[in-house]
Coordinates of C-alpha atoms in Angstrom, one line a residue:
X1467 CA -7.6 30.4 -11.6
X1468 CA -4.3 30.7 -9.7
X1469 CA -5.8 33.5 -7.8
X1470 CA -9.0 31.6 -6.9
X1471 CA -9.2 30.8 -3.2
X1472 CA -11.4 27.8 -3.6
X1473 CA -9.2 24.7 -3.2
X1474 CA -8.8 22.6 -0.1
X1475 CA -5.8 22.8 2.1
X1476 CA -4.0 19.5 1.6
X1477 CA -1.5 18.6 4.3
X1478 CA 1.8 16.9 3.8
X1479 CA 5.1 16.8 5.6
X1480 CA 6.9 13.7 4.5
X1481 CA 9.7 12.4 2.3
X1482 CA 10.9 9.5 0.1
X1483 CA 14.1 7.6 0.1
X1484 CA 15.4 4.3 -1.2
X1485 CA 18.5 2.3 -1.7
X1486 CA 19.0 -0.2 -4.5
X1487 CA 21.5 -3.1 -4.4
X1488 CA 24.0 -3.8 -7.3
X1489 CA 21.9 -6.7 -8.4
X1490 CA 19.1 -4.3 -9.5
X1491 CA 21.2 -1.6 -11.2
X1492 CA 22.4 -1.2 -14.7
X1493 CA 26.0 -0.6 -13.5
X1494 CA 26.4 -3.1 -10.8
X1495 CA 26.8 -0.3 -8.3
X1496 CA 24.3 0.7 -5.5
X1497 CA 22.0 3.6 -6.0
X1498 CA 20.7 6.0 -3.3
X1499 CA 17.9 8.5 -3.7
X1500 CA 16.3 10.9 -1.3
X1501 CA 13.8 13.7 -1.7
X1502 CA 12.6 15.3 1.6
X1503 CA 9.3 17.1 1.5
X1504 CA 9.1 20.5 3.2
X1505 CA 7.5 23.9 2.7
X1506 CA 7.9 25.6 -0.7
X1507 CA 9.9 28.6 0.4
X1508 CA 11.9 31.5 -0.8
X1509 CA 14.9 31.4 -0.3
X1510 CA 15.6 27.7 -0.4
X1511 CA 15.2 25.8 2.9
X1512 CA 18.3 23.7 2.3
X1513 CA 21.8 24.6 1.3
X1514 CA 24.1 22.3 -0.7
X1515 CA 27.6 22.3 0.5
X1516 CA 30.9 20.4 0.0
X1517 CA 32.9 20.4 3.2
X1518 CA 36.5 19.4 3.0
X1519 CA 38.8 19.2 6.0
X1520 CA 41.3 16.8 7.5
X1521 CA 39.4 13.5 7.9
X1522 CA 36.3 14.6 6.2
X1523 CA 35.1 15.2 2.6
X1524 CA 31.3 15.3 2.6
X1525 CA 28.8 16.7 0.1
X1526 CA 25.1 17.1 0.4
X1527 CA 22.6 19.3 2.2
X1528 CA 21.4 20.3 5.6
X1529 CA 19.3 23.1 6.9
X1530 CA 21.2 26.4 7.6
X1531 CA 20.1 26.6 11.2
X1532 CA 21.0 23.0 12.1
X1533 CA 24.4 21.3 12.3
X1534 CA 26.0 19.1 9.8
X1535 CA 25.0 17.6 6.4
X1536 CA 22.1 15.2 7.0
X1537 CA 21.6 14.0 3.4
X1538 CA 24.5 13.3 1.0
X1539 CA 27.7 11.2 0.9
X1540 CA 31.2 11.3 2.1
X1541 CA 33.0 9.2 -0.5
X1542 CA 32.5 6.1 1.6
X1543 CA 28.8 6.1 2.3
X1544 CA 25.6 7.7 0.9
X1545 CA 23.1 8.5 3.6
X1546 CA 19.7 10.1 3.9
X1547 CA 16.4 10.2 5.8
X1548 CA 12.7 10.5 6.0
X1549 CA 10.4 11.1 8.9
X1550 CA 9.9 8.0 11.2
X1551 CA 7.1 9.6 13.3
X1552 CA 8.1 8.6 16.8
X1553 CA 5.7 10.0 19.4
X1554 CA 8.2 12.0 21.4
X1555 CA 5.7 14.3 23.2
X1556 CA 3.1 14.0 26.0
X1557 CA 0.6 16.4 27.4
X1558 CA 0.3 16.5 31.2
X1559 CA -2.7 17.9 33.0
X1560 CA -2.2 19.2 36.6
X1561 CA -4.4 19.9 39.5
X1562 CA -3.2 23.3 40.9
X1563 CA -3.3 24.7 44.4
X1564 CA -6.4 26.9 44.9
X1565 CA -4.3 29.0 47.2
X1566 CA -1.3 29.2 44.9
X1567 CA -2.0 28.6 41.2
X1568 CA 1.7 28.1 40.4
X1569 CA 1.9 25.0 42.5
X1570 CA 0.7 21.6 41.2
X1571 CA 0.0 18.3 42.9
X1572 CA 2.8 15.8 42.4
X1573 CA 3.4 12.6 44.4
X1574 CA 1.2 13.6 47.3
X1575 CA 2.5 17.1 47.7
X1576 CA 2.3 20.6 46.2
X1577 CA 5.3 21.2 44.0
X1578 CA 6.1 24.8 42.8
X1579 CA 6.5 25.6 39.1
X1580 CA 9.7 27.3 38.0
X1581 CA 9.5 30.8 36.7
X1582 CA 11.8 32.0 33.9
X1583 CA 11.6 35.7 33.1
X1584 CA 12.6 36.8 29.6
X1585 CA 13.0 40.4 28.4
X1586 CA 12.2 40.8 24.7
X1587 CA 13.7 43.8 23.0
X1588 CA 11.3 45.8 20.8
X1589 CA 12.7 48.1 18.1
X1590 CA 11.5 51.7 18.7
X1591 CA 9.8 50.8 22.0
X1592 CA 10.3 49.6 25.5
X1593 CA 11.3 45.9 26.0
X1594 CA 8.5 43.5 26.9
X1595 CA 8.8 41.2 29.9
X1596 CA 7.5 37.7 29.5
X1597 CA 7.0 35.2 32.4
X1598 CA 7.5 31.6 31.4
X1599 CA 6.4 28.8 33.8
X1600 CA 7.8 25.3 33.8
X1601 CA 6.9 22.1 35.6
X1602 CA 9.3 19.1 36.1
X1603 CA 7.9 17.8 32.7
X1604 CA 8.3 20.9 30.6
X1605 CA 6.8 24.3 29.6
X1606 CA 3.3 25.3 30.8
X1607 CA 1.3 26.0 27.7
X1608 CA -2.1 26.8 29.3
X1609 CA -3.4 27.7 32.8
X1610 CA -7.0 27.7 34.1
X1611 CA -6.7 29.1 37.7
X1612 CA -10.5 29.3 38.0
X1613 CA -10.6 25.5 37.3
X1614 CA -7.5 24.8 39.3
X1615 CA -5.8 23.3 36.3
X1616 CA -2.7 23.7 34.1
X1617 CA -1.2 22.0 31.1
X1618 CA 2.4 21.3 30.2
X1619 CA 4.2 19.5 27.4
X1620 CA 7.0 17.0 27.9
X1621 CA 9.1 16.5 24.7
X1622 CA 12.1 14.4 24.1
X1623 CA 13.6 17.0 21.9
X1624 CA 13.7 19.5 24.8
X1625 CA 16.3 17.4 26.6
X1626 CA 20.0 18.0 26.7
X1627 CA 21.9 17.1 23.5
X1628 CA 18.7 16.9 21.5
X1629 CA 19.2 19.7 19.0
X1630 CA 17.5 18.5 15.7
X1631 CA 19.8 16.6 13.4
X1632 CA 22.7 16.9 15.9
X1633 CA 23.2 13.2 15.4
X1634 CA 24.4 13.8 11.8
X1635 CA 27.6 15.2 13.2
X1636 CA 28.5 11.6 14.3
X1637 CA 28.1 10.0 10.9
X1638 CA 29.6 12.6 8.5
X1639 CA 33.0 10.8 8.7
X1640 CA 31.7 7.2 8.9
X1641 CA 33.7 5.0 6.7
X1642 CA 31.5 1.9 6.7
X1643 CA 28.0 0.8 7.4
X1644 CA 28.8 -0.4 10.9
X1645 CA 30.2 3.0 11.9
X1646 CA 27.1 4.7 10.4
X1647 CA 24.7 2.4 12.4
X1648 CA 26.7 3.0 15.6
X1649 CA 26.2 6.8 15.1
X1650 CA 22.4 6.2 15.2
X1651 CA 22.7 5.6 19.0
X1652 CA 23.2 9.3 19.5
X1653 CA 20.5 10.5 17.1
X1654 CA 17.8 12.1 19.2
X1655 CA 15.3 14.0 17.2
X1656 CA 13.4 14.1 15.0
X1657 CA 12.6 10.4 14.4
X1658 CA 14.0 9.4 11.0
X1659 CA 14.2 6.5 8.6
X1660 CA 18.0 6.5 7.9
X1661 CA 19.1 4.6 4.8
X1662 CA 22.6 4.1 3.6
X1663 CA 24.6 2.5 0.7
X1664 CA 28.3 1.7 0.4
X1665 CA 30.5 1.0 -2.6
X1666 CA 31.0 -2.6 -1.6
X1667 CA 27.3 -3.1 -2.4
X1668 CA 25.9 -2.9 1.1
X1669 CA 22.5 -1.2 1.5
X1670 CA 20.5 -0.8 4.7
X1671 CA 17.9 0.9 6.8
X1672 CA 18.0 1.9 10.4
X1673 CA 15.4 4.1 12.1
X1674 CA 16.8 6.6 14.6
X1675 CA 15.4 8.7 17.4
X1676 CA 14.7 8.5 21.1
X1677 CA 11.5 6.5 21.8
X1678 CA 10.1 7.2 25.3
X1679 CA 9.4 4.1 27.4
X1680 CA 5.9 4.4 28.8
X1681 CA 4.9 1.6 31.2
X1682 CA 1.2 0.8 31.1
X1683 CA 0.2 3.7 28.8
X1684 CA 0.8 4.6 25.2
X1685 CA 0.9 8.4 25.0
X1686 CA -2.2 8.8 22.8
X1687 CA -4.2 10.9 25.4
X1688 CA -3.4 13.6 27.9
X1689 CA -2.4 12.2 31.3
X1690 CA -2.4 13.5 34.9
X1691 CA 0.9 15.1 35.9
X1692 CA 0.8 13.8 39.4
X1693 CA 3.6 11.3 39.0
X1694 CA 1.7 8.2 37.9
X1695 CA 2.7 8.6 34.2
X1696 CA 6.4 9.0 34.0
X1697 CA 8.8 8.0 31.2
X1698 CA 11.1 5.2 32.1
X1699 CA 14.0 6.3 29.9
X1700 CA 14.3 5.6 26.2
X1701 CA 14.5 2.5 24.0
X1702 CA 18.0 1.5 22.9
X1703 CA 18.4 2.0 19.2
X1704 CA 19.2 -1.7 18.9
X1705 CA 15.6 -2.4 20.0
X1706 CA 14.2 -0.7 16.8
X1707 CA 13.9 -2.8 13.6
X1708 CA 16.5 -2.5 10.9
X1709 CA 17.5 -4.2 7.6
X1710 CA 20.7 -4.8 5.8
X1711 CA 21.1 -6.2 2.3
X1712 CA 17.4 -7.2 2.0
X1713 CA 16.7 -10.2 -0.2
X1714 CA 14.5 -8.2 -2.5
X1715 CA 17.5 -6.0 -3.5
X1716 CA 16.1 -2.6 -2.4
X1717 CA 14.6 -0.8 0.6
X1718 CA 12.4 2.2 0.5
X1719 CA 10.7 4.5 3.1
X1720 CA 8.0 7.1 2.7
X1721 CA 6.9 7.7 6.3
X1722 CA 4.5 4.7 6.1
X1723 CA 4.0 2.2 8.9
X1724 CA 7.1 0.0 8.3
X1725 CA 7.5 -1.9 11.6
X1726 CA 8.0 -5.5 10.4
X1727 CA 5.5 -8.3 11.3
X1728 CA 6.3 -9.6 14.8
X1729 CA 8.0 -6.4 16.0
X1730 CA 7.0 -6.1 19.7
X1731 CA 5.7 -2.5 19.2
X1732 CA 2.6 -3.3 21.3
X1733 CA 4.7 -3.3 24.5
X1734 CA 5.9 0.2 23.8
X1735 CA 4.3 1.8 20.7
X1736 CA 6.6 3.9 18.5
X1737 CA 3.6 5.9 17.3
X1738 CA 0.1 5.5 16.0
X1739 CA 0.4 8.4 13.6
X1740 CA 1.9 6.8 10.5
X1741 CA 1.5 8.5 7.1
X1742 CA -0.7 7.1 4.3
X1743 CA 1.0 4.3 2.4
X1744 CA 0.4 5.4 -1.1
X1745 CA 3.8 6.9 -1.9
X1746 CA 5.6 3.8 -0.5
X1747 CA 3.2 1.5 -2.4
X1748 CA 4.0 3.2 -5.7
X1749 CA 7.8 3.3 -5.0
X1750 CA 7.7 -0.4 -4.2
X1751 CA 5.7 -1.2 -7.3
X1752 CA 8.3 0.5 -9.5
X1753 CA 11.5 -0.8 -7.7
X1754 CA 10.3 -4.4 -7.8
X1755 CA 9.5 -4.2 -11.6
X1756 CA 13.0 -4.0 -13.0
X1757 CA 16.7 -4.7 -12.4
X1758 CA 18.4 -2.1 -14.6
X1759 CA 18.0 1.0 -12.5
X1760 CA 20.0 4.1 -13.3
X1761 CA 20.5 7.6 -11.9
X1762 CA 18.1 9.0 -14.5
X1763 CA 15.4 6.4 -13.7
X1764 CA 15.6 7.3 -10.0
X1765 CA 15.0 10.9 -10.9
X1766 CA 12.0 9.9 -12.9
X1767 CA 10.6 8.0 -10.0
X1768 CA 11.2 10.9 -7.6
X1769 CA 9.0 12.9 -9.9
X1770 CA 6.4 10.2 -10.6
X1771 CA 2.8 11.4 -10.7
X1772 CA 0.8 8.2 -10.7
X1773 CA -2.0 8.5 -8.2
X1774 CA -2.9 5.2 -6.6
X1775 CA -6.1 6.6 -5.1
X1776 CA -7.1 7.6 -8.6
X1777 CA -6.4 4.1 -9.9
X1778 CA -8.5 2.6 -7.2
X1779 CA -11.4 5.0 -7.5
X1780 CA -11.3 4.6 -11.3
X1781 CA -11.9 0.9 -10.9
X1782 CA -15.2 1.7 -9.2
X1783 CA -16.7 3.7 -12.0
X1784 CA -18.0 0.7 -14.0
X1785 CA -21.3 0.9 -12.3
X1786 CA -21.8 4.7 -12.7
X1787 CA -23.8 6.0 -15.6
X1788 CA -23.9 9.6 -16.6
X1789 CA -27.4 11.0 -16.5
X1790 CA -26.6 13.8 -18.9
X1791 CA -24.0 14.3 -21.6
X1792 CA -21.7 16.5 -19.4
X1793 CA -21.3 13.8 -16.7
X1794 CA -21.1 11.1 -19.3
X1795 CA -18.2 12.9 -20.9
X1796 CA -16.6 13.4 -17.5
X1797 CA -16.8 9.6 -16.8
X1798 CA -15.3 8.8 -20.2
X1799 CA -12.5 11.2 -19.4
X1800 CA -11.7 9.5 -16.1
X1801 CA -12.1 6.0 -17.4
X1802 CA -9.6 6.6 -20.2
X1803 CA -7.1 8.3 -18.0
X1804 CA -3.7 6.8 -17.1
X1805 CA -4.1 8.1 -13.5
X1806 CA -1.1 10.4 -13.8
X1807 CA -1.5 13.8 -12.2
X1808 CA 0.7 15.5 -14.9
X1809 CA 0.4 19.3 -15.4
X1810 CA -1.1 18.9 -18.8
X1811 CA -3.8 16.4 -17.8
X1812 CA -7.5 17.4 -18.0
X1813 CA -8.6 14.2 -16.1
X1814 CA -6.1 15.0 -13.3
X1815 CA -7.8 18.4 -12.7
X1816 CA -11.2 16.8 -12.6
X1817 CA -10.1 14.0 -10.3
X1818 CA -8.4 16.1 -7.8
X1819 CA -11.3 18.6 -7.5
X1820 CA -13.7 15.6 -7.3
X1821 CA -11.7 13.5 -4.9
X1822 CA -10.7 16.2 -2.4
X1823 CA -13.5 18.7 -2.5
X1824 CA -16.5 16.5 -3.1
X1825 CA -16.1 12.8 -2.8
X1826 CA -14.0 12.8 0.4
X1827 CA -16.2 15.1 2.4
X1828 CA -19.3 13.2 1.3
X1829 CA -17.8 9.9 2.4
X1830 CA -16.8 11.2 5.7
X1831 CA -20.1 12.8 6.3
X1832 CA -21.9 9.5 5.5
X1833 CA -19.5 7.6 7.8
X1834 CA -20.1 10.0 10.6
X1835 CA -23.8 9.9 10.1
X1836 CA -23.7 6.1 10.2
X1837 CA -21.8 6.3 13.5
X1838 CA -24.8 8.1 15.0
X1839 CA -23.5 11.7 14.7
X1840 CA -26.3 12.7 12.4
X1841 CA -26.3 14.4 9.0
X1842 CA -23.9 17.3 8.5
X1843 CA -21.6 16.0 11.3
X1844 CA -18.5 16.7 9.2
X1845 CA -19.4 20.4 8.9
X1846 CA -19.7 20.6 12.6
X1847 CA -16.4 18.9 13.3
X1848 CA -14.2 20.7 10.7
X1849 CA -14.3 23.0 7.7
X1850 CA -14.9 21.0 4.6
X1851 CA -12.8 23.4 2.7
X1852 CA -9.8 22.4 4.7
X1853 CA -10.5 18.7 4.7
X1854 CA -7.6 16.5 3.6
X1855 CA -8.4 13.4 1.6
X1856 CA -6.8 10.4 3.2
X1857 CA -6.9 7.1 1.2
X1858 CA -6.8 5.2 4.5
X1859 CA -10.3 6.5 5.1
X1860 CA -11.7 6.9 1.6
X1861 CA -10.8 3.8 -0.2
X1862 CA -12.1 1.2 2.4
X1863 CA -15.3 3.2 2.6
X1864 CA -15.7 3.1 -1.2
X1865 CA -14.7 -0.5 -1.6
X1866 CA -17.2 -1.6 1.1
X1867 CA -20.1 0.4 -0.5
X1868 CA -19.3 1.8 -4.0
X1869 CA -22.6 3.8 -4.0
X1870 CA -23.2 4.8 -7.7
X1871 CA -25.5 7.5 -6.6
X1872 CA -23.0 9.1 -4.3
X1873 CA -20.3 8.8 -6.9
X1874 CA -22.5 10.4 -9.6
X1875 CA -23.7 13.2 -7.4
X1876 CA -20.3 14.2 -6.2
X1877 CA -18.8 14.0 -9.7
X1878 CA -21.6 16.2 -11.0
X1879 CA -20.7 18.8 -8.5
X1880 CA -17.0 18.5 -9.3
X1881 CA -17.6 19.0 -13.1
X1882 CA -19.5 22.2 -12.2
X1883 CA -16.7 23.4 -10.1
X1884 CA -13.9 22.7 -12.7
X1885 CA -16.1 24.3 -15.4
X1886 CA -16.3 27.4 -13.2
X1887 CA -12.6 27.5 -12.7
X1888 CA -11.3 26.5 -16.2
X1889 CA -14.2 26.9 -18.5
X1890 CA -16.9 24.5 -19.9
X1891 CA -14.7 22.8 -22.5
X1892 CA -12.7 19.8 -21.0
X1893 CA -10.3 20.1 -23.8
X1894 CA -9.1 23.3 -22.2
X1895 CA -8.7 21.8 -18.8
X1896 CA -5.3 20.9 -17.2
X1897 CA -4.1 20.2 -13.7
X1898 CA -1.2 22.6 -14.1
X1899 CA -3.7 25.4 -14.8
X1900 CA -4.8 25.0 -11.2
X1901 CA -1.9 23.5 -9.3
X1902 CA 1.1 25.9 -9.3
X1903 CA 4.2 26.8 -7.3
X1904 CA 4.6 30.4 -6.3
X1905 CA 6.9 30.7 -3.3
X1906 CA 7.1 33.9 -1.4
X1907 CA 9.7 35.4 0.9
X1908 CA 8.6 35.8 4.5
X1909 CA 9.0 39.5 4.2
X1910 CA 6.0 39.6 1.9
X1911 CA 3.7 38.9 4.8
X1912 CA 5.1 41.8 6.9
X1913 CA 4.4 44.7 4.5
X1914 CA 0.9 45.6 5.8
X1915 CA -0.6 45.8 2.3
X1916 CA 2.3 47.6 0.7
X1917 CA 3.6 46.2 -2.6
X1918 CA 6.2 43.5 -2.2
X1919 CA 9.6 44.0 -4.0
X1920 CA 10.1 41.8 -7.1
X1921 CA 12.5 39.5 -5.3
X1922 CA 9.9 38.6 -2.7
X1923 CA 8.3 35.9 -4.9
X1924 CA 9.2 33.7 -7.9
X1925 CA 6.9 32.1 -10.4
X1926 CA 4.2 31.0 -10.7
X1927 CA 4.9 27.8 -12.5
X1928 CA 2.5 24.9 -13.3
X1929 CA 3.0 21.7 -11.3
X1930 CA 1.9 18.1 -11.2
X1931 CA 1.2 15.6 -8.5
X1932 CA -0.5 15.7 -5.2
X1933 CA 0.1 14.6 -1.6
X1934 CA -0.5 11.0 -2.6
X1935 CA 2.1 10.8 -5.4
X1936 CA 5.8 10.1 -5.2
X1937 CA 6.4 13.4 -6.8
X1938 CA 4.7 15.1 -3.9
X1939 CA 2.8 18.4 -4.2
X1940 CA 0.5 19.3 -1.3
X1941 CA -1.5 22.4 -2.0
X1942 CA -3.5 25.0 -0.2
X1943 CA -6.1 27.7 -0.9
X1944 CA -6.0 28.7 -4.6
X1945 CA -4.3 25.4 -5.5
X1946 CA -0.9 26.9 -4.6
X1947 CA 1.7 24.2 -3.8
X1948 CA 2.6 24.5 -0.2
X1949 CA 4.9 21.4 0.3
X1950 CA 7.0 19.2 -1.8
X1951 CA 10.6 18.2 -2.7
X1952 CA 12.5 21.3 -3.5
X1953 CA 15.7 19.3 -2.7
X1954 CA 16.4 16.0 -4.4
X1955 CA 19.5 13.8 -4.5
X1956 CA 20.4 10.7 -6.4
X1957 CA 23.8 9.2 -5.7
X1958 CA 25.7 6.7 -8.0
X1959 CA 27.5 5.0 -5.1
X1960 CA 31.2 4.6 -5.8
X1961 CA 31.1 6.6 -9.1
X1962 CA 30.3 9.7 -7.1
X1963 CA 30.7 12.3 -9.9
X1964 CA 27.7 10.7 -11.7
X1965 CA 25.4 11.9 -8.9
X1966 CA 22.7 14.5 -9.5
X1967 CA 20.8 17.0 -7.3
X1968 CA 18.2 19.7 -7.3
X1969 CA 17.8 22.6 -4.8
X1970 CA 15.1 25.1 -5.6
X1971 CA 14.5 27.9 -6.0
X1972 CA 18.3 28.6 -5.8
X1973 CA 21.4 28.2 -3.7
X1974 CA 21.7 31.8 -2.5
X1975 CA 19.7 33.6 0.2
X1976 CA 20.8 37.0 -1.2
X1977 CA 18.2 38.5 -3.6
X1978 CA 21.1 40.3 -5.4
X1979 CA 22.7 37.0 -6.3
X1980 CA 22.1 35.4 -9.7
X1981 CA 21.7 32.1 -7.8
X1982 CA 18.8 33.3 -5.7
X1983 CA 16.2 31.7 -7.8
X1984 CA 18.0 30.4 -10.9
X1985 CA 16.9 26.8 -10.3
X1986 CA 13.2 27.4 -10.0
X1987 CA 12.3 26.7 -13.6
X1988 CA 14.4 23.6 -13.8
X1989 CA 12.9 22.3 -10.6
X1990 CA 9.3 23.0 -11.7
X1991 CA 10.1 21.0 -14.9
X1992 CA 11.4 18.1 -12.7
X1993 CA 15.1 18.6 -13.8
X1994 CA 18.4 18.0 -12.0
X1995 CA 22.0 19.0 -12.3
X1996 CA 25.4 17.2 -11.7
X1997 CA 26.6 17.0 -8.2
X1998 CA 30.4 16.8 -8.8
X1999 CA 32.6 15.5 -6.0
X2000 CA 36.1 14.7 -7.1
X2001 CA 38.6 17.6 -6.8
X2002 CA 39.6 17.5 -10.5
X2003 CA 36.0 17.7 -11.7
X2004 CA 35.1 20.4 -9.2
X2005 CA 38.1 22.5 -10.2
X2006 CA 37.3 22.0 -13.9
X2007 CA 33.8 23.4 -13.5
X2008 CA 34.5 26.1 -10.9
X2009 CA 33.3 29.6 -12.1
X2010 CA 34.0 31.6 -8.9
X2011 CA 36.1 31.3 -5.8
X2012 CA 35.7 33.2 -2.5
X2013 CA 38.7 33.0 -0.2
X2014 CA 38.3 34.1 3.5
X2015 CA 41.4 35.0 5.5
X2016 CA 41.8 36.1 9.1
X2017 CA 42.2 39.9 9.4
X2018 CA 45.8 41.0 9.5
X2019 CA 47.3 37.9 7.9
X2020 CA 49.2 38.4 4.6
X2021 CA 48.4 36.2 1.6
X2022 CA 51.7 34.4 2.0
X2023 CA 51.1 33.8 5.7

């Protein structure tokens, strides 16, 4: 079934992080955890590094093309991030000059666009010349000369000093929470939930990123580029909410709407595009339930597969009766399930196929029909096969009208589909028989049908979770995992050598290296490894050393 191209594409680009105060840990030291969610790639997206130089001793991970280490610790602070989805872009629509299509109307006059010519070299051929047009707001992405119109994008991250993650350079050597928060003033893009923890017990949260100030409009729709809709600078970082040493003894983010009550966001909205709250709700449920947290327990929570949508849908099954033995058995399977999307769970396989491929599209179609768009509206708006279940939509619709007929009909269809994929016997079903990780190297897509070399993929391996679980696993056609946490970090703040990490599929980007994909199996099994920091421990466990010297210098020099 791993080859079957029958599953929905499920979107996800999020992350989890949390910090726990000494009052809630088994050791009396703070704990820090972060697991950013990105594409499941080969080689690994992130690179673990320990950088030592005068004034700096930092360990953690960044992305090879971006500066600094954005998630890790420096022996004084642990720090990490998740997406804080600031709306940093606007689409401008221009009226262009009928006599000169590369002039646009701005503040009562025609203003010329700027032309930038790029020459693109082509191996084995002549270079290609590309003409790029820009307005005062940004790059032109579409032109309609026949309609006298053009479109351009203004983006905060296209401004000077806005290289992604550049702000991490400012906090790598921060020695206390105040210095870390001060560094947030220079963080530009992307918007991030920054959390931190210090050995003195301080924990905190401070979102970072430039928030455009829009006077009298909110950025949700395209606007005319004639000068009436200009940004009035950016919010100061101090105007964003923050928290230090919260009374509850912990703080967590998972890309959910986390502006506190009373925050004046209505005057200048940060965004309207918050992520579904299910991961944060589950993290909060767990963190609030105990006061003896350990590094190992944080790793367990990072790989937690409890599905809150499943728990809530399960509660609505009391009024549903199976009209044949097959559906009755399916209902019994779901009612007796612990709602964990583990790789070995038969109920998890049934629920995910039902919820995403059948129940969600049916609910949306019914809601759109009730809105006057008529039957089959969903199919006209989007491909049902690519629909992403969103509990913010589904669960209120179900709670308001738990239609037993709709539940029964969609479940019947799901049972049929799972039976076709995994066989008719539910005892042989498992979620990991469908959901799997099988990362490919980008070169595999460039071979024009020729066989890919063995190093161009690794796996497959069965996986658990979904886009709704803390242990996140978004998946695409064929139930192949597309997104998740290939990098994870848990820091024992102050006892740094007790920290652990994971970075899959391996540290090296060289297929000839034994470390190219040697962490894949451990990652797929939700494992971790020690992240040693102190010089004695690092030297004790060193297995190889590479020394680089400038050419022409002797070893003694």
